[in-house]
Short mmCIF file of C-alpha atoms and ligand atoms in Angstrom, two decimals:
data_model
loop_
_atom_site.label_atom_id
_atom_site.label_comp_id
_atom_site.label_asym_id
_atom_site.label_seq_id
_atom_site.Cartn_x
_atom_site.Cartn_y
_atom_site.Cartn_z
CA MET A 1004 29.89 -20.64 -36.69
CA LEU A 1005 28.91 -17.73 -38.94
CA PHE A 1006 27.93 -18.89 -42.42
CA ASP A 1007 25.99 -21.87 -41.09
CA HIS A 1008 24.22 -19.83 -38.40
CA GLU A 1009 20.45 -20.22 -38.77
CA SER A 1010 20.03 -16.43 -38.88
CA PHE A 1011 22.70 -15.80 -41.50
CA ASP A 1012 20.99 -14.38 -44.58
CA GLY A 1013 23.68 -13.34 -47.05
CA HIS A 1014 24.85 -10.53 -44.78
CA GLU A 1015 27.41 -8.37 -46.58
CA THR A 1016 29.75 -7.73 -43.66
CA VAL A 1017 29.98 -8.88 -40.06
CA VAL A 1018 32.59 -7.25 -37.84
CA PHE A 1019 33.68 -8.44 -34.42
CA ALA A 1020 34.92 -5.41 -32.50
CA LYS A 1021 37.09 -5.97 -29.44
CA ASP A 1022 38.83 -3.40 -27.27
CA GLU A 1023 40.65 -4.83 -24.28
CA ALA A 1024 41.27 -1.47 -22.61
CA SER A 1025 37.61 -0.49 -22.32
CA GLY A 1026 36.16 -4.01 -22.20
CA LEU A 1027 34.21 -3.61 -25.46
CA SER A 1028 32.97 -6.79 -27.13
CA ALA A 1029 30.61 -5.95 -29.95
CA ILE A 1030 29.33 -7.37 -33.22
CA ILE A 1031 28.41 -5.05 -36.07
CA ALA A 1032 26.37 -6.64 -38.86
CA LEU A 1033 25.70 -4.99 -42.21
CA HIS A 1034 22.93 -7.00 -43.84
CA SER A 1035 22.53 -4.95 -47.00
CA THR A 1036 23.77 -1.66 -48.40
CA ALA A 1037 21.80 -2.06 -51.64
CA LEU A 1038 19.61 0.97 -50.91
CA GLY A 1039 22.28 3.09 -49.21
CA PRO A 1040 24.58 3.03 -46.18
CA ALA A 1041 23.37 0.54 -43.59
CA ALA A 1042 21.62 2.14 -40.62
CA GLY A 1043 20.40 0.66 -37.37
CA GLY A 1044 20.86 1.10 -33.65
CA THR A 1045 23.26 -0.27 -31.08
CA ARG A 1046 21.80 -2.66 -28.49
CA LEU A 1047 23.50 -3.33 -25.16
CA TRP A 1048 22.36 -6.66 -23.78
CA ARG A 1049 23.50 -9.52 -21.59
CA TYR A 1050 23.47 -12.55 -23.87
CA GLY A 1051 23.54 -16.19 -22.80
CA SER A 1052 26.32 -16.89 -25.29
CA ASP A 1053 28.27 -15.31 -28.15
CA ARG A 1054 26.14 -17.36 -30.53
CA ASP A 1055 22.97 -15.80 -29.11
CA ALA A 1056 24.46 -12.33 -29.61
CA LEU A 1057 25.39 -13.22 -33.18
CA GLY A 1058 21.87 -14.50 -33.87
CA ASP A 1059 20.37 -11.31 -32.47
CA VAL A 1060 22.53 -8.98 -34.54
CA LEU A 1061 22.00 -11.03 -37.71
CA ARG A 1062 18.19 -10.97 -37.29
CA LEU A 1063 18.05 -7.33 -36.21
CA SER A 1064 20.23 -6.10 -39.08
CA ARG A 1065 18.11 -8.01 -41.61
CA GLY A 1066 15.03 -6.45 -40.02
CA MET A 1067 16.56 -3.01 -40.51
CA THR A 1068 17.03 -3.70 -44.24
CA TYR A 1069 13.32 -4.46 -44.52
CA LYS A 1070 12.31 -1.58 -42.23
CA ASN A 1071 14.31 1.02 -44.14
CA ALA A 1072 13.13 -0.31 -47.50
CA MET A 1073 9.47 -0.18 -46.44
CA ALA A 1074 9.88 3.32 -45.00
CA GLY A 1075 11.20 4.43 -48.40
CA LEU A 1076 14.54 5.52 -46.94
CA PRO A 1077 17.74 5.48 -49.05
CA LEU A 1078 19.37 3.37 -46.33
CA GLY A 1079 20.37 -0.25 -45.98
CA GLY A 1080 20.15 -2.42 -42.90
CA GLY A 1081 22.68 -2.82 -40.12
CA LYS A 1082 22.81 -3.22 -36.38
CA THR A 1083 25.30 -3.45 -33.51
CA VAL A 1084 25.09 -5.51 -30.36
CA ILE A 1085 27.39 -4.92 -27.42
CA LEU A 1086 27.80 -7.90 -25.11
CA ALA A 1087 27.18 -6.27 -21.74
CA PRO A 1088 30.23 -6.55 -19.49
CA ASP A 1089 29.79 -7.75 -15.89
CA ALA A 1090 30.77 -4.25 -14.77
CA PHE A 1091 31.65 -1.13 -16.72
CA ARG A 1092 35.24 0.04 -16.27
CA ASP A 1093 34.48 3.25 -18.11
CA ARG A 1094 31.23 3.40 -20.05
CA ARG A 1095 32.31 6.43 -22.05
CA ALA A 1096 35.55 4.72 -23.11
CA LEU A 1097 33.62 1.63 -24.17
CA PHE A 1098 31.32 3.63 -26.45
CA ALA A 1099 34.30 5.63 -27.74
CA ALA A 1100 35.92 2.32 -28.75
CA LEU A 1101 32.71 1.39 -30.55
CA GLY A 1102 32.87 4.77 -32.31
CA ARG A 1103 36.34 3.95 -33.61
CA ALA A 1104 35.17 0.56 -34.88
CA ILE A 1105 32.26 2.21 -36.70
CA ASP A 1106 34.57 4.87 -38.11
CA ARG A 1107 36.79 2.18 -39.61
CA LEU A 1108 33.79 1.11 -41.72
CA GLY A 1109 34.13 4.45 -43.50
CA GLY A 1110 30.44 5.38 -43.65
CA ALA A 1111 29.08 2.00 -44.76
CA TYR A 1112 27.17 1.91 -41.44
CA TRP A 1113 25.47 4.52 -39.24
CA THR A 1114 24.34 3.79 -35.72
CA ALA A 1115 21.96 5.31 -33.11
CA GLU A 1116 20.41 4.15 -29.82
CA ASP A 1117 18.61 0.89 -29.27
CA VAL A 1118 17.71 -1.03 -26.12
CA GLY A 1119 20.05 -0.27 -23.22
CA VAL A 1120 21.77 2.68 -24.89
CA SER A 1121 21.25 6.41 -24.26
CA PRO A 1122 21.89 9.67 -26.15
CA ALA A 1123 24.86 10.19 -23.76
CA ASP A 1124 26.35 6.89 -25.01
CA MET A 1125 25.85 8.08 -28.57
CA ALA A 1126 27.65 11.31 -27.70
CA ALA A 1127 30.68 9.18 -26.72
CA VAL A 1128 30.44 7.37 -30.08
CA ALA A 1129 30.18 10.75 -31.83
CA ALA A 1130 33.49 11.85 -30.32
CA GLU A 1131 35.15 9.23 -32.55
CA THR A 1132 33.01 9.11 -35.68
CA ARG A 1133 30.52 11.22 -37.58
CA PHE A 1134 28.53 8.14 -38.62
CA VAL A 1135 26.10 8.34 -35.71
CA GLY A 1136 22.56 9.69 -35.19
CA GLY A 1137 20.14 9.78 -32.29
CA LEU A 1138 22.05 12.66 -30.74
CA GLU A 1139 20.41 15.24 -28.49
CA ALA A 1140 21.52 18.02 -30.82
CA GLY A 1141 21.24 16.36 -34.21
CA GLY A 1142 19.02 16.99 -37.25
CA LEU A 1143 15.29 17.34 -36.80
CA GLY A 1144 15.78 15.43 -33.56
CA SER A 1145 17.47 18.51 -32.16
CA GLY A 1146 14.44 19.86 -30.36
CA ARG A 1147 13.45 22.27 -33.09
CA TYR A 1148 10.88 19.79 -34.24
CA ALA A 1149 10.94 16.55 -32.26
CA SER A 1150 13.15 15.88 -29.26
CA GLY A 1151 16.38 13.89 -29.60
CA ASP A 1152 14.40 10.92 -28.32
CA PRO A 1153 12.84 9.22 -31.37
CA SER A 1154 10.07 7.58 -29.32
CA PRO A 1155 7.37 10.25 -29.81
CA VAL A 1156 7.89 9.98 -33.57
CA THR A 1157 7.75 6.19 -33.33
CA ALA A 1158 4.47 6.42 -31.41
CA ARG A 1159 3.01 8.75 -34.04
CA GLY A 1160 3.88 6.28 -36.79
CA VAL A 1161 2.24 3.44 -34.85
CA PHE A 1162 -0.84 5.59 -34.30
CA THR A 1163 -1.11 6.51 -37.99
CA CYS A 1164 -1.01 2.82 -38.90
CA LEU A 1165 -3.58 2.00 -36.20
CA GLN A 1166 -5.94 4.48 -37.81
CA VAL A 1167 -5.45 2.86 -41.22
CA GLY A 1168 -6.12 -0.56 -39.69
CA ALA A 1169 -9.25 0.76 -37.96
CA LYS A 1170 -10.56 2.17 -41.23
CA HIS A 1171 -10.07 -1.18 -42.91
CA LEU A 1172 -11.71 -3.19 -40.14
CA TRP A 1173 -14.42 -0.84 -38.94
CA GLY A 1174 -14.89 1.63 -41.79
CA SER A 1175 -13.52 4.68 -39.96
CA ARG A 1176 -10.17 5.98 -38.70
CA ASP A 1177 -12.04 7.27 -35.66
CA LEU A 1178 -10.85 5.40 -32.55
CA SER A 1179 -13.29 6.96 -30.08
CA GLY A 1180 -15.12 4.31 -28.12
CA ARG A 1181 -12.55 1.66 -29.04
CA ARG A 1182 -10.74 -0.19 -26.27
CA ALA A 1183 -7.00 -0.76 -26.52
CA ALA A 1184 -4.62 -2.96 -24.52
CA VAL A 1185 -1.10 -1.51 -24.38
CA GLN A 1186 1.69 -3.85 -23.28
CA GLY A 1187 4.74 -1.93 -22.06
CA LEU A 1188 4.69 1.69 -20.92
CA GLY A 1189 8.22 2.76 -21.76
CA HIS A 1190 9.21 5.56 -24.08
CA VAL A 1191 6.92 4.55 -26.93
CA GLY A 1192 4.08 2.94 -24.94
CA GLN A 1193 3.42 6.06 -22.88
CA HIS A 1194 3.30 8.31 -25.94
CA LEU A 1195 0.98 5.87 -27.66
CA CYS A 1196 -1.34 5.89 -24.62
CA HIS A 1197 -1.42 9.67 -24.88
CA LEU A 1198 -2.44 9.55 -28.54
CA LEU A 1199 -5.05 6.81 -28.00
CA HIS A 1200 -6.56 8.62 -25.03
CA ALA A 1201 -6.67 11.90 -26.97
CA ALA A 1202 -8.47 10.04 -29.78
CA GLY A 1203 -11.16 8.87 -27.34
CA ALA A 1204 -10.08 5.25 -26.92
CA SER A 1205 -10.25 3.63 -23.47
CA LEU A 1206 -7.13 1.88 -22.21
CA VAL A 1207 -6.06 -1.19 -20.31
CA VAL A 1208 -2.31 -1.34 -19.71
CA SER A 1209 0.48 -3.37 -18.15
CA ASP A 1210 4.14 -2.92 -17.33
CA LEU A 1211 6.63 -4.58 -15.00
CA ASP A 1212 7.22 -1.15 -13.47
CA GLY A 1213 4.43 -0.16 -11.07
CA ALA A 1214 5.36 3.53 -11.16
CA ARG A 1215 4.77 3.59 -14.91
CA THR A 1216 1.38 1.86 -14.73
CA ALA A 1217 0.33 4.20 -11.90
CA ALA A 1218 1.31 7.29 -13.90
CA VAL A 1219 -0.54 6.13 -17.02
CA ALA A 1220 -3.60 5.10 -14.99
CA ARG A 1221 -3.73 8.57 -13.46
CA ARG A 1222 -3.09 10.54 -16.66
CA TYR A 1223 -5.26 8.59 -19.07
CA HIS A 1224 -7.81 6.87 -16.80
CA ALA A 1225 -6.34 3.52 -17.85
CA ASP A 1226 -7.19 0.23 -16.18
CA VAL A 1227 -4.11 -1.65 -15.02
CA VAL A 1228 -3.67 -5.43 -15.25
CA SER A 1229 -0.74 -7.70 -14.52
CA PRO A 1230 1.72 -8.44 -17.33
CA SER A 1231 0.44 -12.01 -17.57
CA ALA A 1232 -3.16 -10.83 -18.12
CA ILE A 1233 -2.75 -8.12 -20.77
CA MET A 1234 -3.26 -10.44 -23.74
CA ASP A 1235 -6.50 -11.87 -22.30
CA GLN A 1236 -8.37 -8.56 -22.11
CA GLU A 1237 -11.62 -7.87 -24.00
CA VAL A 1238 -10.38 -5.20 -26.38
CA ASP A 1239 -10.54 -4.06 -30.00
CA ILE A 1240 -6.82 -3.25 -30.27
CA PHE A 1241 -3.70 -4.89 -28.89
CA ALA A 1242 -0.55 -2.73 -28.99
CA PRO A 1243 2.62 -4.62 -28.02
CA CYS A 1244 5.19 -2.02 -26.92
CA ALA A 1245 7.49 -4.13 -24.73
CA LEU A 1246 9.31 -7.20 -25.98
CA GLY A 1247 9.38 -9.33 -29.10
CA GLY A 1248 8.26 -12.93 -29.57
CA ILE A 1249 4.89 -12.47 -27.85
CA LEU A 1250 2.67 -13.53 -30.76
CA THR A 1251 2.83 -17.31 -30.73
CA ALA A 1252 0.61 -20.18 -31.87
CA GLU A 1253 -0.37 -20.49 -28.19
CA SER A 1254 -1.05 -16.81 -27.40
CA VAL A 1255 -2.83 -15.76 -30.62
CA PRO A 1256 -6.04 -17.81 -30.06
CA ASP A 1257 -6.53 -16.06 -26.68
CA LEU A 1258 -6.44 -12.57 -28.17
CA SER A 1259 -9.84 -10.91 -28.39
CA ALA A 1260 -8.35 -7.94 -30.29
CA LYS A 1261 -9.10 -7.74 -34.00
CA LEU A 1262 -6.32 -5.22 -34.63
CA ILE A 1263 -2.74 -5.85 -33.53
CA CYS A 1264 -0.39 -2.92 -33.98
CA GLY A 1265 2.45 -1.82 -31.71
CA ALA A 1266 6.05 -0.68 -31.54
CA ALA A 1267 7.83 -3.79 -30.27
CA ASN A 1268 10.35 -5.31 -32.67
CA ASN A 1269 9.99 -8.94 -33.80
CA GLN A 1270 6.53 -9.49 -32.29
CA LEU A 1271 5.90 -12.70 -34.22
CA ALA A 1272 7.53 -15.75 -32.68
CA ASP A 1273 7.37 -17.55 -36.02
CA ASP A 1274 5.55 -17.83 -39.37
CA ARG A 1275 2.84 -19.98 -37.82
CA ALA A 1276 1.75 -17.11 -35.60
CA ALA A 1277 1.41 -14.86 -38.65
CA GLU A 1278 -0.67 -17.46 -40.48
CA LEU A 1279 -2.86 -18.04 -37.44
CA LEU A 1280 -3.52 -14.32 -37.03
CA ALA A 1281 -4.68 -14.09 -40.63
CA SER A 1282 -6.73 -17.27 -40.69
CA SER A 1283 -8.55 -16.26 -37.50
CA GLY A 1284 -9.59 -12.91 -38.96
CA ARG A 1285 -7.25 -10.76 -36.91
CA LEU A 1286 -5.40 -7.93 -38.62
CA TYR A 1287 -1.71 -7.87 -37.72
CA LEU A 1288 0.18 -4.79 -38.89
CA PRO A 1289 3.84 -5.75 -39.43
CA ASP A 1290 6.01 -4.27 -36.69
CA TYR A 1291 8.89 -3.11 -38.84
CA ILE A 1292 6.57 -0.94 -40.90
CA VAL A 1293 4.56 0.61 -38.09
CA ASN A 1294 7.56 1.29 -35.82
CA ALA A 1295 9.74 2.96 -38.45
CA GLY A 1296 9.16 6.47 -37.04
CA GLY A 1297 12.30 6.16 -34.91
CA ILE A 1298 14.60 5.42 -37.84
CA ILE A 1299 12.83 8.09 -39.91
CA ASN A 1300 13.72 10.59 -37.19
CA VAL A 1301 17.33 9.37 -37.12
CA ALA A 1302 17.41 9.50 -40.93
CA THR A 1303 16.92 13.27 -40.79
CA GLU A 1304 20.32 13.40 -39.10
CA ILE A 1305 22.00 10.93 -41.47
CA LEU A 1306 20.57 12.53 -44.59
CA GLN A 1307 20.81 16.09 -43.18
CA ILE A 1308 17.17 16.84 -43.80
CA GLU A 1309 15.89 20.04 -42.26
CA ASP A 1310 12.37 20.22 -43.64
CA PRO A 1311 9.74 19.03 -41.12
CA ALA A 1312 7.40 18.34 -44.06
CA TRP A 1313 9.76 15.53 -45.14
CA LEU A 1314 9.31 13.80 -41.80
CA GLU A 1315 5.54 14.30 -41.86
CA GLY A 1316 5.42 12.86 -45.38
CA LYS A 1317 7.39 9.80 -44.31
CA LEU A 1318 5.09 9.18 -41.33
CA GLU A 1319 2.03 9.46 -43.56
CA GLY A 1320 3.84 7.15 -45.97
CA LEU A 1321 3.88 4.42 -43.31
CA GLY A 1322 0.08 4.52 -43.36
CA THR A 1323 0.04 4.27 -47.15
CA THR A 1324 2.44 1.32 -47.06
CA ILE A 1325 0.36 -0.44 -44.42
CA LYS A 1326 -2.74 0.02 -46.55
CA GLU A 1327 -0.94 -1.53 -49.52
CA VAL A 1328 0.13 -4.49 -47.36
CA ILE A 1329 -3.40 -4.99 -46.00
CA LEU A 1330 -4.96 -4.88 -49.48
CA GLN A 1331 -2.34 -7.15 -51.05
CA ALA A 1332 -2.79 -9.68 -48.25
CA GLU A 1333 -6.53 -9.62 -48.92
CA VAL A 1334 -6.19 -10.02 -52.68
CA LEU A 1335 -3.51 -12.71 -52.44
CA ASP A 1336 -5.26 -14.43 -49.55
CA GLY A 1337 -1.97 -14.26 -47.66
CA ASN A 1338 -0.88 -12.94 -44.32
CA THR A 1339 0.32 -9.37 -43.80
CA ALA A 1340 3.76 -10.36 -42.50
CA ALA A 1341 4.58 -12.51 -45.53
CA VAL A 1342 3.23 -9.84 -47.89
CA ALA A 1343 5.34 -7.13 -46.22
CA ASP A 1344 8.48 -9.29 -46.50
CA SER A 1345 7.88 -9.92 -50.18
CA ILE A 1346 7.26 -6.22 -50.96
CA ALA A 1347 10.45 -5.29 -49.08
CA ARG A 1348 12.49 -7.91 -50.95
CA ARG A 1349 11.09 -6.71 -54.29
CA ARG A 1350 11.95 -3.10 -53.49
CA ILE A 1351 15.55 -4.11 -52.78
CA GLU A 1352 15.87 -6.37 -55.83
CA LEU A 1353 14.40 -3.80 -58.20
CA HIS A 1354 16.72 -1.15 -56.84
CA ASP A 1355 19.69 -3.40 -57.64
CA ARG A 1356 18.44 -3.88 -61.20
CA LEU A 1357 17.68 -0.21 -61.72
CA ALA A 1358 21.16 0.70 -60.56
CA ALA A 1359 22.79 -1.95 -62.81
P1 NAI B 1869 11.49 1.02 -23.15
O1 NAI B 1869 12.61 0.18 -22.65
O2 NAI B 1869 11.47 2.48 -22.87
O3 NAI B 1869 10.10 0.43 -22.61
C1 NAI B 1869 9.78 -0.92 -22.58
C2 NAI B 1869 8.81 -1.10 -21.43
O4 NAI B 1869 8.28 -2.42 -21.47
C3 NAI B 1869 9.43 -0.92 -20.05
O5 NAI B 1869 8.65 0.00 -19.30
C4 NAI B 1869 9.38 -2.31 -19.44
O6 NAI B 1869 9.21 -2.32 -18.05
C5 NAI B 1869 8.18 -2.90 -20.14
N1 NAI B 1869 8.13 -4.35 -20.16
C6 NAI B 1869 9.13 -5.23 -20.35
N2 NAI B 1869 8.66 -6.49 -20.32
C7 NAI B 1869 7.32 -6.39 -20.11
C8 NAI B 1869 6.28 -7.33 -20.00
N3 NAI B 1869 6.51 -8.65 -20.09
N4 NAI B 1869 5.03 -6.89 -19.81
C9 NAI B 1869 4.77 -5.57 -19.73
N5 NAI B 1869 5.73 -4.61 -19.82
C10 NAI B 1869 6.99 -5.04 -20.01
O7 NAI B 1869 11.42 0.73 -24.71
P2 NAI B 1869 10.78 1.65 -25.84
O8 NAI B 1869 11.80 2.57 -26.39
O9 NAI B 1869 9.47 2.19 -25.38
O10 NAI B 1869 10.51 0.55 -26.98
C11 NAI B 1869 9.46 -0.40 -26.86
C12 NAI B 1869 9.58 -1.42 -27.96
O11 NAI B 1869 9.52 -0.76 -29.23
C13 NAI B 1869 10.91 -2.20 -27.96
O12 NAI B 1869 10.65 -3.51 -28.41
C14 NAI B 1869 11.76 -1.45 -28.97
O13 NAI B 1869 12.74 -2.29 -29.56
C15 NAI B 1869 10.69 -1.04 -29.98
N6 NAI B 1869 11.04 0.14 -30.76
C16 NAI B 1869 11.29 1.34 -30.14
C17 NAI B 1869 11.59 2.47 -30.88
C18 NAI B 1869 11.81 3.80 -30.23
O14 NAI B 1869 11.77 4.83 -30.92
N7 NAI B 1869 11.99 3.85 -28.92
C19 NAI B 1869 11.68 2.42 -32.35
C20 NAI B 1869 11.34 1.12 -32.90
C21 NAI B 1869 11.06 0.03 -32.13
#
């Protein structure tokens, strides 16, 4: 069930955490601690089966290894998924039980929020363990610099990478006059719309939530289209900020955008989509590089960094890394996703050898 799972990739540790009293059923996966303690958020989701949940946590934790390596953080990759109960007996008790499970790992893994989980949930985890970030009052996320919500920092990282992509494609980081389609107007999508609008780009947006599209339309003069139409718009930029798996061999040929860069995790459905993007002259900026602002913000808590310049440097570093990926893909005649994966793997391997 585990070692033959299609998403198993030499993960170091996989823990099944069960607490009958609170109803907690969770899986914690540590993919790699080669670069440092594993770090990655906790997702609360209703899965079709335990196997689906296992697949998700295995893929997500591996993604965190690559994300942290490419962001130049001394952190490995890990993730937690909680299998959403039919009804919560006591949500606080459930997250407290998760906190105890994380504490038993003795610091090999740090968590924070992911989909379906709030800073209040993380506060319940923090009552039982110190190995938790994403807290309202923690690190640089305390409000002194950025709010406890990492999303504004994530959006800034995406925007920095967008500018680098624009310079490569169009010769200038200037986005004024460019048209961008933003899919998903949640925490990150709305901040990204703000930054794009401020930079002079025009917007077309979609979300399942009509109140969100209405607010963004009003604030940023955005055109609103239905979720099914957002990938067919005539635009320069497509910014996926909702769900993963949207770039497929079927959807890519319909994209008019030359630059694809957004916050959503796991945007590529498969390798074929990545190859198709490259062979059709579209520039895809790998999601786990451009959306690393959130983990960089959380890392200030884990690593107890108090200097805002460190965070600024890391965000700028995402742009430098993206440029390296773009140029390597060009020189090697490869696609950006494959190039990013190979750079991440090399960073991890070399670290092992240096430490030996
Ligand atoms: P969120 O849950 O606040 O927002 C997601 C939005 O997408 C919601 O408004 C939802 O209604 C909308 N949506 C869902 N399906 C849609 C569809 N088919 N078409 C259009 N809109 C749709 O999530 P958040 O925090 O903004 O994150 C967005 C993405 O970025 C997620 O994939 C997340 O995993 C990823 N991410 C977020 C980070 C953060 O700092 N919040 C950090 C790194 C990645």
